[in-house]
mmCIF file of C-alpha atoms in Angstrom:
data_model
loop_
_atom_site.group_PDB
_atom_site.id
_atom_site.type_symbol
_atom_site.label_atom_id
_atom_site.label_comp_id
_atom_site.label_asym_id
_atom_site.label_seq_id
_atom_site.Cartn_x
_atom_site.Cartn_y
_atom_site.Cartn_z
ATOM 1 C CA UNK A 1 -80.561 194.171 179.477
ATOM 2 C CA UNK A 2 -80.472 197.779 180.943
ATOM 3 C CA UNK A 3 -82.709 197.103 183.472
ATOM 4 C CA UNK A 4 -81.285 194.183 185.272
ATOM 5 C CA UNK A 5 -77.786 195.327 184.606
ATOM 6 C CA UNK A 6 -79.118 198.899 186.634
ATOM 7 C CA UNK A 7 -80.320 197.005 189.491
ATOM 8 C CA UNK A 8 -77.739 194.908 189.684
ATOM 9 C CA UNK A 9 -75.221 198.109 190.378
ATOM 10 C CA UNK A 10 -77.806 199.184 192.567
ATOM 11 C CA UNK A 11 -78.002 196.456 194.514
ATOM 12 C CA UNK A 12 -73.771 196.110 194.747
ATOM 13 C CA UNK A 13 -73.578 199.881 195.962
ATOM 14 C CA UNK A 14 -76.305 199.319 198.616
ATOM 15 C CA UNK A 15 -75.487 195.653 199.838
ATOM 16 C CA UNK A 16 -76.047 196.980 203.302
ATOM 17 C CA UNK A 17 -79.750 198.077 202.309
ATOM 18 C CA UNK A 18 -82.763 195.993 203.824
ATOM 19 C CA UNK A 19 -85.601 194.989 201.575
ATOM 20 C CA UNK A 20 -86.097 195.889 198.011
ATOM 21 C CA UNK A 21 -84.452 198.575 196.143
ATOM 22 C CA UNK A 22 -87.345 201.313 195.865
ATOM 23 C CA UNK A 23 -88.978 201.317 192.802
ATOM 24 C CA UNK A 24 -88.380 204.787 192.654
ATOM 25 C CA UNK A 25 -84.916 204.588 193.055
ATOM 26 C CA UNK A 26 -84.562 202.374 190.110
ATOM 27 C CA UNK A 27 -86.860 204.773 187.541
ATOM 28 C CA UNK A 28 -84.426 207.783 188.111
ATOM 29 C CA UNK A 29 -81.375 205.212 187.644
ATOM 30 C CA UNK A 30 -83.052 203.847 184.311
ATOM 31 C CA UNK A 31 -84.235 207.631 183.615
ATOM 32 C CA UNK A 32 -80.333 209.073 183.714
ATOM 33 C CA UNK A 33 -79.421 205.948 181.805
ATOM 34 C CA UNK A 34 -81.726 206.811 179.263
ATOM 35 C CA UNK A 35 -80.493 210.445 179.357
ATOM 36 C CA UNK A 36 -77.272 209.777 179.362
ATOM 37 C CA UNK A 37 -77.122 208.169 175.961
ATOM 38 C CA UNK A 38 -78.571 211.208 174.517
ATOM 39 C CA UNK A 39 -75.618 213.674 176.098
ATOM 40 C CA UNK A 40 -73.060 210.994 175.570
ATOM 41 C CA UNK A 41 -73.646 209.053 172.763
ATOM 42 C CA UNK A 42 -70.409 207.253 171.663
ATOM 43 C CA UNK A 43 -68.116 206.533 174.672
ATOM 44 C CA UNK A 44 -65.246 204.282 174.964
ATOM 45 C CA UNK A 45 -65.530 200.524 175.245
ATOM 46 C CA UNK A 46 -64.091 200.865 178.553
ATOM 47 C CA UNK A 47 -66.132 203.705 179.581
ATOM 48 C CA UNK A 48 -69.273 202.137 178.343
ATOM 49 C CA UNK A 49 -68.968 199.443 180.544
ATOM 50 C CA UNK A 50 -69.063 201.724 183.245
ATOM 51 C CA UNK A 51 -72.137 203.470 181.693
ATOM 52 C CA UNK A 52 -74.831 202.242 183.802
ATOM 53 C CA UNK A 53 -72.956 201.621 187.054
ATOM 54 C CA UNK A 54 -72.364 205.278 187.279
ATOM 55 C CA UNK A 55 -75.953 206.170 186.284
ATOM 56 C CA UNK A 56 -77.184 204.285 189.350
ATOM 57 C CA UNK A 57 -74.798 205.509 191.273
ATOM 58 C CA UNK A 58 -75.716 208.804 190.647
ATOM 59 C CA UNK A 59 -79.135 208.046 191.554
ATOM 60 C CA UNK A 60 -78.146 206.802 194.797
ATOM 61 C CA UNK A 61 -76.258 210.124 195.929
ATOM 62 C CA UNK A 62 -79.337 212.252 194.975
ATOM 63 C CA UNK A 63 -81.805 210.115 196.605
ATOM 64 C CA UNK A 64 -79.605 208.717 199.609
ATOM 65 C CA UNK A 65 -81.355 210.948 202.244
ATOM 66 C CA UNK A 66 -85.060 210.701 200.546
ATOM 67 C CA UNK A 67 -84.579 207.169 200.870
ATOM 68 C CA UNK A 68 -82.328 207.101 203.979
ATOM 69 C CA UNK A 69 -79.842 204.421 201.946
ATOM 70 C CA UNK A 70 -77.171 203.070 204.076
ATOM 71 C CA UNK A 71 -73.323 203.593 203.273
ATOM 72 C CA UNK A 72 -72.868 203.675 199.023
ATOM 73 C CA UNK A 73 -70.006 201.031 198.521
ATOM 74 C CA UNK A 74 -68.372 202.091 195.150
ATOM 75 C CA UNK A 75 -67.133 198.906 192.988
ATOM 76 C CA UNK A 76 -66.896 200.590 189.492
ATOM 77 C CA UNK A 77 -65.997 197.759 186.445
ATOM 78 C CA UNK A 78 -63.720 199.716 184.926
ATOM 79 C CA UNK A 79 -60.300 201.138 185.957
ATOM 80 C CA UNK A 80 -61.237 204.017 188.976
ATOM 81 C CA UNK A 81 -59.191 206.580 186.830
ATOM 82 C CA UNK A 82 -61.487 206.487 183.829
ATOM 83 C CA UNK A 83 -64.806 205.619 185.847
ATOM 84 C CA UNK A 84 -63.717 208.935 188.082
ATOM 85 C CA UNK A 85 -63.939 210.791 184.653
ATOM 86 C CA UNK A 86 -66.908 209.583 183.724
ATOM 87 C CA UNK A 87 -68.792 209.721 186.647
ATOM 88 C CA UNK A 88 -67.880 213.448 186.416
ATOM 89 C CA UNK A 89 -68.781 213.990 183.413
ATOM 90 C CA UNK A 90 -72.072 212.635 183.565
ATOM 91 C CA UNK A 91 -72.552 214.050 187.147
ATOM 92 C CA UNK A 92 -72.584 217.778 185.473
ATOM 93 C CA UNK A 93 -74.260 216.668 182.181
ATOM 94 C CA UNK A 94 -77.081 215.179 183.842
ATOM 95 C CA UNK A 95 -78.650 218.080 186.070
ATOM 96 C CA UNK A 96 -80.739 216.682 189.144
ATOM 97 C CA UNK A 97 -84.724 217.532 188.805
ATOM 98 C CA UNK A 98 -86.716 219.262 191.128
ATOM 99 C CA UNK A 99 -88.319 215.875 192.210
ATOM 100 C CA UNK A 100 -84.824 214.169 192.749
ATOM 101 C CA UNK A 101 -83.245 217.577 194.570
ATOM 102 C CA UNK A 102 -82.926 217.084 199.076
ATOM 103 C CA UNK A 103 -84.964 219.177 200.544
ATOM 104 C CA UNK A 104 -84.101 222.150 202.053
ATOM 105 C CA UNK A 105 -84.360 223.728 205.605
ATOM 106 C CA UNK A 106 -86.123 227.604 205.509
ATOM 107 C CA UNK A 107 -82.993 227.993 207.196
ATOM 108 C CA UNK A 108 -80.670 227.318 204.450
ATOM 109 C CA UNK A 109 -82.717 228.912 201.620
ATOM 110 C CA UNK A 110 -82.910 232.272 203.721
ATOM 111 C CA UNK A 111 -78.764 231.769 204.167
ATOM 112 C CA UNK A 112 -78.291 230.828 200.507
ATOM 113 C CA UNK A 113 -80.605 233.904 199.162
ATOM 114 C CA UNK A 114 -79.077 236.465 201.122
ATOM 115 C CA UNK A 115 -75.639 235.388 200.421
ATOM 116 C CA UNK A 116 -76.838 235.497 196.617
ATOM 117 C CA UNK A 117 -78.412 238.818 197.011
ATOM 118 C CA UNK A 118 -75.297 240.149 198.721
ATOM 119 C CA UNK A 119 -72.380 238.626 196.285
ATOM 120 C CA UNK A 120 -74.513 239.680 192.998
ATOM 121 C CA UNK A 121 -73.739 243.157 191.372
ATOM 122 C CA UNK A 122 -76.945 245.278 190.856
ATOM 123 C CA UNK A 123 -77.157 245.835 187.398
ATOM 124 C CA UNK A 124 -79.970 245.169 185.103
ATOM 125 C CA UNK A 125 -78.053 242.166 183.190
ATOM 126 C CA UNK A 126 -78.498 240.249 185.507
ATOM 127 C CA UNK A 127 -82.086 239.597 185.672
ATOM 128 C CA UNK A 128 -81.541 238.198 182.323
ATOM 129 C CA UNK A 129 -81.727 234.814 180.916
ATOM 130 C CA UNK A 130 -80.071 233.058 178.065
ATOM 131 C CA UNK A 131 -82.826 230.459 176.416
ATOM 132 C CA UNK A 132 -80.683 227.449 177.639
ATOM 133 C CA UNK A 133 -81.095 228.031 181.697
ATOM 134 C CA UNK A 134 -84.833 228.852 180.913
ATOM 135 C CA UNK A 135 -85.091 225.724 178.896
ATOM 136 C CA UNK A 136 -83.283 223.718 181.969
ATOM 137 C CA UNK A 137 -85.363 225.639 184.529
ATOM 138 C CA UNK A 138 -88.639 224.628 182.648
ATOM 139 C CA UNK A 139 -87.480 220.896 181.966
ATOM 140 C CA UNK A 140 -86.890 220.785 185.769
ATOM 141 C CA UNK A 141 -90.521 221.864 186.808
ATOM 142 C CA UNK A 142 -92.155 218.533 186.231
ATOM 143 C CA UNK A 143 -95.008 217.748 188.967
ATOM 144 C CA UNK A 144 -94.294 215.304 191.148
ATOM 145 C CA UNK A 145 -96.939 212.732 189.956
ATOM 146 C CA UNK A 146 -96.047 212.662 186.632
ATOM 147 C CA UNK A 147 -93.403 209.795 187.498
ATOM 148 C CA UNK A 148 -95.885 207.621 189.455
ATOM 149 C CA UNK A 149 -97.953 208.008 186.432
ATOM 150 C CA UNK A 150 -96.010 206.639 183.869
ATOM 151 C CA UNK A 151 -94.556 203.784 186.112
ATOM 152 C CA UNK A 152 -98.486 203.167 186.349
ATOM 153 C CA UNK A 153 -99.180 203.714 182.432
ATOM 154 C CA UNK A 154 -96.190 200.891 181.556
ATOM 155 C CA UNK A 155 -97.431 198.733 184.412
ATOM 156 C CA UNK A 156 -101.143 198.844 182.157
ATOM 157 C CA UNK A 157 -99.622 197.720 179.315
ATOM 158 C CA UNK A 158 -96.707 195.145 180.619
ATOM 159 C CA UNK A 159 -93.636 197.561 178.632
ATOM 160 C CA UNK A 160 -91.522 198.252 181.735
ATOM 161 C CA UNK A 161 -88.741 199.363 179.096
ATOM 162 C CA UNK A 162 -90.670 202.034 178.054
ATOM 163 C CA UNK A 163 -90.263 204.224 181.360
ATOM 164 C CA UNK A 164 -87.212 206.083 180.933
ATOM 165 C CA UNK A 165 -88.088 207.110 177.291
ATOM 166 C CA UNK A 166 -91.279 208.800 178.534
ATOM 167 C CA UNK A 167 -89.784 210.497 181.055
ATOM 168 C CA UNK A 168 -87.320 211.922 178.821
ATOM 169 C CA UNK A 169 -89.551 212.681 176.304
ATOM 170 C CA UNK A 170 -91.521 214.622 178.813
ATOM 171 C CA UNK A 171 -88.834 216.314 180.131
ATOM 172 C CA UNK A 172 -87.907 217.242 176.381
ATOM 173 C CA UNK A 173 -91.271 218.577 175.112
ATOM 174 C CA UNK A 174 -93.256 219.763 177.977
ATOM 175 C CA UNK A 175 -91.250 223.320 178.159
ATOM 176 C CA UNK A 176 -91.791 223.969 174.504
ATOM 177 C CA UNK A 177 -95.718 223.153 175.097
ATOM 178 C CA UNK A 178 -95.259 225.370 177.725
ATOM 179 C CA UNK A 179 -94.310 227.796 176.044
ATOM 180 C CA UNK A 180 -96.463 227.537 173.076
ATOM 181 C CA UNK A 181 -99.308 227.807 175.542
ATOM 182 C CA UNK A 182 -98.199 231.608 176.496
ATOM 183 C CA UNK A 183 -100.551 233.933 174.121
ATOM 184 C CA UNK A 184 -98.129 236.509 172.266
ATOM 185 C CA UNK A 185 -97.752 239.820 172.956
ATOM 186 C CA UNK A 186 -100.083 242.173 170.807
ATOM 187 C CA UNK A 187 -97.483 245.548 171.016
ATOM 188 C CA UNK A 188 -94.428 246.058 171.208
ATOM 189 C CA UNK A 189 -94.276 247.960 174.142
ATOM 190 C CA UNK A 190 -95.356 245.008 176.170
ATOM 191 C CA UNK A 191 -91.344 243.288 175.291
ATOM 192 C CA UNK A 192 -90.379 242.587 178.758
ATOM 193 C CA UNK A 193 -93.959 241.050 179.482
ATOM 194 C CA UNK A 194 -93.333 238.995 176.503
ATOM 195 C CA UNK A 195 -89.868 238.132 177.563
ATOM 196 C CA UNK A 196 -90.716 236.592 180.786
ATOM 197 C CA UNK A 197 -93.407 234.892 179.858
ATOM 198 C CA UNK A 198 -91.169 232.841 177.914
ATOM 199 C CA UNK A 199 -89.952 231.126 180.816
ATOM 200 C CA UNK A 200 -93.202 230.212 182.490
ATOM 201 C CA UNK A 201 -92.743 226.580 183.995
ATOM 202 C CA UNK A 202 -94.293 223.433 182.713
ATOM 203 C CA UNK A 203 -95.845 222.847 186.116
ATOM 204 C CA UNK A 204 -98.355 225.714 184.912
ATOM 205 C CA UNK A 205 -99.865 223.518 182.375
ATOM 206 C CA UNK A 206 -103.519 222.045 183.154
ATOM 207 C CA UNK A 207 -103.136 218.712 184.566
ATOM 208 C CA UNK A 208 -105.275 217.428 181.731
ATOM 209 C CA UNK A 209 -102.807 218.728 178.938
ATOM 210 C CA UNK A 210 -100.020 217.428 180.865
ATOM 211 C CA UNK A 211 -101.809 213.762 180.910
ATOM 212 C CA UNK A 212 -103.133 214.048 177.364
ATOM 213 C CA UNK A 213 -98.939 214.835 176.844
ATOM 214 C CA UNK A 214 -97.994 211.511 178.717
ATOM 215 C CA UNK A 215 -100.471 209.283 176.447
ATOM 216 C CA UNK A 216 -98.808 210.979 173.446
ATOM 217 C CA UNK A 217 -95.443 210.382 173.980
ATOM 218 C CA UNK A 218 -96.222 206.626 175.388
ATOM 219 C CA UNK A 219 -98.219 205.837 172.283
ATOM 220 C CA UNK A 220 -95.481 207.134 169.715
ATOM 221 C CA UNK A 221 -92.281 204.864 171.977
ATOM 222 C CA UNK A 222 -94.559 202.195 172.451
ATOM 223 C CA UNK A 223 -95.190 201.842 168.490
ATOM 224 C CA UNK A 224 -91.855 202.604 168.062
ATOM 225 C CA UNK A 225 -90.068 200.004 170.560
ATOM 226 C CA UNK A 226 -92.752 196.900 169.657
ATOM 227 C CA UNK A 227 -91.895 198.087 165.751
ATOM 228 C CA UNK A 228 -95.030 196.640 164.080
ATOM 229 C CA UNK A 229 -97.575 197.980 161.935
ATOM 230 C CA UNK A 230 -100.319 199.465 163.715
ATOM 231 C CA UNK A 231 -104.096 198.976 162.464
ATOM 232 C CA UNK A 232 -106.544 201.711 163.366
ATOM 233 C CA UNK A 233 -108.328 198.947 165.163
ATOM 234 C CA UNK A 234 -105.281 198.329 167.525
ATOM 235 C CA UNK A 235 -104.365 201.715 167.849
ATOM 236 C CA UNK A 236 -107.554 202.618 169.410
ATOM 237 C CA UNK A 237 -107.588 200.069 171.657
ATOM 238 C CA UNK A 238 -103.551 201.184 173.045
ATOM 239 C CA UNK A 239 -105.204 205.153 173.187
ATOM 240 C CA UNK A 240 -108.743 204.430 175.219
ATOM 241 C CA UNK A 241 -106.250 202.040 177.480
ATOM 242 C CA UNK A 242 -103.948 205.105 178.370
ATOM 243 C CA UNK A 243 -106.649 207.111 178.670
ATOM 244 C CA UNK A 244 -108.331 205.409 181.179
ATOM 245 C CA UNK A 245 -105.293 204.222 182.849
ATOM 246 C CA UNK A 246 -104.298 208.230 183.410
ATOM 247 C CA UNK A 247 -107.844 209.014 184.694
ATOM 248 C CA UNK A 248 -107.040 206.501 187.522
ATOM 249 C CA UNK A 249 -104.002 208.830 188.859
ATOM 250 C CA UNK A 250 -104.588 211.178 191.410
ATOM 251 C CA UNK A 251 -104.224 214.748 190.849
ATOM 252 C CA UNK A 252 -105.179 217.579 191.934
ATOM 253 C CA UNK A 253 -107.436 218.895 189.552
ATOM 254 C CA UNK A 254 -110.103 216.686 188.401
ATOM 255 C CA UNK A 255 -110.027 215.516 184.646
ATOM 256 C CA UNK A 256 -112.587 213.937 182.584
ATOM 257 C CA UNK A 257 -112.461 211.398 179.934
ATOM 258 C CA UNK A 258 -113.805 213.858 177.366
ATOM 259 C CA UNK A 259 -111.373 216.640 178.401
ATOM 260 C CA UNK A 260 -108.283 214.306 178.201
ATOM 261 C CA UNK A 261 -109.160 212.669 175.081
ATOM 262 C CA UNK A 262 -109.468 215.948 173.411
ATOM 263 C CA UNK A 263 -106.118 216.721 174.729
ATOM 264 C CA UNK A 264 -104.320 213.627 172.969
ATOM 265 C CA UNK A 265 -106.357 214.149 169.723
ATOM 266 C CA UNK A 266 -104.458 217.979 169.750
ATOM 267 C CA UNK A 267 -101.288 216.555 171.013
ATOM 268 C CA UNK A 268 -100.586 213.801 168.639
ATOM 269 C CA UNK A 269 -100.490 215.663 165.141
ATOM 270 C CA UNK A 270 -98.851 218.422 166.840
ATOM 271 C CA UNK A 271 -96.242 216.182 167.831
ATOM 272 C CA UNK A 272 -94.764 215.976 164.086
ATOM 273 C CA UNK A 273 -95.992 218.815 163.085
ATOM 274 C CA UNK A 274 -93.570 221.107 165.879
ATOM 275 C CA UNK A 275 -90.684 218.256 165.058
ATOM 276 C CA UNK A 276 -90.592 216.937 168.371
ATOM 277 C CA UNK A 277 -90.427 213.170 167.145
ATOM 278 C CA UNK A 278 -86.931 214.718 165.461
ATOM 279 C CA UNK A 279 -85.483 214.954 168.956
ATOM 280 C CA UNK A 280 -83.149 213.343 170.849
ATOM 281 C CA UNK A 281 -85.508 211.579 173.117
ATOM 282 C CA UNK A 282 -87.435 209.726 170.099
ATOM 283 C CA UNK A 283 -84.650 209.374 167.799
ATOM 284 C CA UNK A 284 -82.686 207.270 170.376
ATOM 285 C CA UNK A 285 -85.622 204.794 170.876
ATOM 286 C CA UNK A 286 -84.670 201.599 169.507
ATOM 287 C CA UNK A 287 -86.890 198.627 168.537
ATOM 288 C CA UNK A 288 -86.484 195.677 171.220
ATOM 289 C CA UNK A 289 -85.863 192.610 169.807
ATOM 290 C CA UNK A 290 -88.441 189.551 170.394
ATOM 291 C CA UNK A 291 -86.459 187.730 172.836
ATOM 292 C CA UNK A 292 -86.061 190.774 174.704
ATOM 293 C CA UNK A 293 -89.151 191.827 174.817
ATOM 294 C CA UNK A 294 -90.545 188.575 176.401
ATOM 295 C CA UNK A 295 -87.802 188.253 178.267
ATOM 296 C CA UNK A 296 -87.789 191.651 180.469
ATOM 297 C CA UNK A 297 -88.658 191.830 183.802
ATOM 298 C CA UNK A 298 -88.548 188.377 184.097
ATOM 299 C CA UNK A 299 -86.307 186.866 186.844
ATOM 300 C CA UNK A 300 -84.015 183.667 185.911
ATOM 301 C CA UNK A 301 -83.645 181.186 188.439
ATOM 302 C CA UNK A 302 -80.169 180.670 189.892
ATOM 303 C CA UNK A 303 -80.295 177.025 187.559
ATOM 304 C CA UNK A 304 -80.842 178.149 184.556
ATOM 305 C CA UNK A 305 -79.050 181.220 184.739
ATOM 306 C CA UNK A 306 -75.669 178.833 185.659
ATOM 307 C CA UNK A 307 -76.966 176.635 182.975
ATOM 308 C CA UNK A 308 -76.950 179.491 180.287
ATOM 309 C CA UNK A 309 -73.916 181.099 181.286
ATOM 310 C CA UNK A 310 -72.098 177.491 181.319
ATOM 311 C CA UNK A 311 -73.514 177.516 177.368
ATOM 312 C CA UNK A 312 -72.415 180.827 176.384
ATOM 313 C CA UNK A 313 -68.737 179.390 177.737
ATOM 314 C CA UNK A 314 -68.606 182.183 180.608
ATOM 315 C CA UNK A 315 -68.544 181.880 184.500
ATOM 316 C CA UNK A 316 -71.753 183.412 186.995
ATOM 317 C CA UNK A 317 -69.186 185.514 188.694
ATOM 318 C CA UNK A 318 -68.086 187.446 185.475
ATOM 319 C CA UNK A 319 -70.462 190.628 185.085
ATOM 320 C CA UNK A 320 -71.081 194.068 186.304
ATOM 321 C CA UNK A 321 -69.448 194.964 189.577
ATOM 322 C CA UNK A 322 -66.760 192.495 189.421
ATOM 323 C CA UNK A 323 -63.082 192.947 188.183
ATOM 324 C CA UNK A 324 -62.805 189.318 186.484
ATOM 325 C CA UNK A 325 -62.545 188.964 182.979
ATOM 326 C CA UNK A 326 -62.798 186.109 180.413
ATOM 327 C CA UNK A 327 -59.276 186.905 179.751
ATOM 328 C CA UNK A 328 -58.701 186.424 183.196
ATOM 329 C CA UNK A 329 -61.053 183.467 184.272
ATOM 330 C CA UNK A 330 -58.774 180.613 184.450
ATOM 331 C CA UNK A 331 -60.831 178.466 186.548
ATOM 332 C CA UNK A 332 -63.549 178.909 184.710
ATOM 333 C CA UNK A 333 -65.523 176.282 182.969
ATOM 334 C CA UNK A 334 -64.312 177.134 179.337
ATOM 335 C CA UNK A 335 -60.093 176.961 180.650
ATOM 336 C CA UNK A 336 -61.220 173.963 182.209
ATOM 337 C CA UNK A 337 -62.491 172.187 178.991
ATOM 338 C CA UNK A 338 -59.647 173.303 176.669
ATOM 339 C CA UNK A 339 -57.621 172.413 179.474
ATOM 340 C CA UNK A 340 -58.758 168.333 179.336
ATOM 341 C CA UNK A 341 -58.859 168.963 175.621
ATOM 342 C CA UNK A 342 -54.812 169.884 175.575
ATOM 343 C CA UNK A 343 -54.294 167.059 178.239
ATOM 344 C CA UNK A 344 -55.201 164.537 176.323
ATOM 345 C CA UNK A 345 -53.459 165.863 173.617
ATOM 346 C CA UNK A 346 -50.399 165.434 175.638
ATOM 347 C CA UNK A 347 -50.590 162.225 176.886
ATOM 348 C CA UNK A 348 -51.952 160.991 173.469
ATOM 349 C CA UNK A 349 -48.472 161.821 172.181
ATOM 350 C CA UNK A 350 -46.329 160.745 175.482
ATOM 351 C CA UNK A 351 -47.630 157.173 174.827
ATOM 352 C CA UNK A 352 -46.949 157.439 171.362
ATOM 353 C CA UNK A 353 -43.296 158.569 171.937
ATOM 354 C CA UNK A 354 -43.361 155.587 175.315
ATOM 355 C CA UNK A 355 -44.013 153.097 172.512
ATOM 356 C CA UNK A 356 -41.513 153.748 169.749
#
């Protein structure tokens, strides 16, 4: 499973660490996973395997001073030449968030401006924006509660794996609701009014809209990952639960039930109708499987874990982090069996030989 493999690389490039890994910590780690698989969706076997280790690693250099996380201890399971290149690669595909960016001294913004201000020509180009920054500008401006929120909303409704999909989907749809919230320009002499209103942030949205946007996208990945057939019955239930589990976040406007309800009952046909379930986020949501579903979250003792492993014909030591390989295990339980297996074999046929 994602999750456990995620905290397990967490967990191997923090060993010094003491306590828990923060929970927030392992969101943004599941959160680039999940992002990740939409800018890189077919990788190399080899390179997939490193896949999550270098999504939590990336996680902990942007949060190692937030958190104050000890030395990062790289251990990569794949070769260091390819899992270079693809930490790279997803390094510069995966731009940090406003939330997950170190803070900044008024000292260093005030250096970093004027050095700006003094290596940029003065023309008028270059107040100009192509749609792609303003749509990674706008995807960046999420509030800082948002996160908390959803971590809350999945911890309502026991779906843990649902997390990093709603985040994404947030960080998807939010700047086009943004955007769709701007009223048009009636004449065309108000152009450059028009023009940079386009790139008002999402963090202008009412808080309400932006919760009524959270139940939305939870509600469509939730049907989507459980992959059964909803009854109106049920469905209502699953909407006045989210609901009421979003009133319970802090904010800092205050929200009613009415006013967020109204929100979600805009929200959710607009959601097909503008073609957002077409996206990347949603189309990448896959259906868990039963055994996965009841399985997640939950922690195997170190018995059955060896006892399951032993089944499966593997070793405990064989997994993420490590360098050993089945092809390589040759003390491992399996060898060992097909070893007595061939000894026998042997000596079966050394008596026979002994006796003719």
């Amino acid at each position: 499973m994602s999750r456990a493999s995620v905290e397990q690389a967490l967990t191997g490039l923090v060993p010094a660490l003491n306590g828990p890994l923060p929970p927030e910590l392992i969101d943004l780690a599941l959160s680039l996973l999940a992002r990740s698989r939409s800018v890189a969706q077919s990788l190399k076997s080899d390179e997939e395997i490193g896949r999550p280790y270098a999504c939590a690693q990336l996680a902990c250099e942007r949060t190692k001073k937030r958190f104050n996380l000890p030395t990062i201890v790289s251990r990569p399971p794949c070769p260091p030449r390819i899992y270079k290149k693809l930490y790279n690669y997803l390094s510069s595909a995966l731009p940090a968030s406003e939330a997950t960016r170190e803070p900044q001294t008024p000292s260093k913004r005030a250096t970093a401006a004027s050095a700006s201000a003094r290596n940029t020509p003065k023309t008028p180009l270059t107040g100009r924006r192509t749609p792609r920054s303003t749509k990674k500008a706008a995807a960046a401006d999420i509030p800082a509660w948002v996160m908390p929120a959803i971590r809350k909303l999945v911890k309502a409704f026991e779906f843990p794996n649902a997390a990093p999909h709603v985040f994404t989907g947030l960080e998807s749809t939010m700047p086009l609701l943004a955007r769709m919230s701007i009223p048009a320009a009636e004449t065309p002499s108000k152009r450059s009014s028009r023009t940079g209103a386009t790139s008002a942030p999402s963090a202008d949205l009412p808080e309400a809209r932006i919760k009524g946007l959270i139940a939305v996208v939870f509600l469509y990945i939730f049907t989507r990952m459980k992959n059964v057939e909803v009854v109106p019955e049920e469905y209502q239930v699953w909407r006045q639960t989210a609901l009421e589990t979003l009133l319970g976040v802090p904010g800092a406007e205050e929200v009613t039930y009415d006013d967020l309800s109204l929100e979600a009952e805009e929200l959710m046909p607009m959601a097909k109708a503008e073609g957002w379930l077409n996206m990347e986020w949603f189309v990448n949501v896959m259906p868990l499987d039963d055994d996965e579903d009841a399985m997640d979250g939950v922690e195997m003792t170190e018995a059955s874990d060896k006892r399951a492993m032993t089944k499966a014909g593997g070793s405990d030591y064989i997994g993420l982090g490590t360098m050993m390989q089945d092809a390589t295990d040759y003390l491992g339980d399996r060898r060992r069996e097909d070893f007595k297996i061939w000894k026998a074999k042997v000596m079966a046929r050394v008596q026979e030989i002994e006796a003719t």
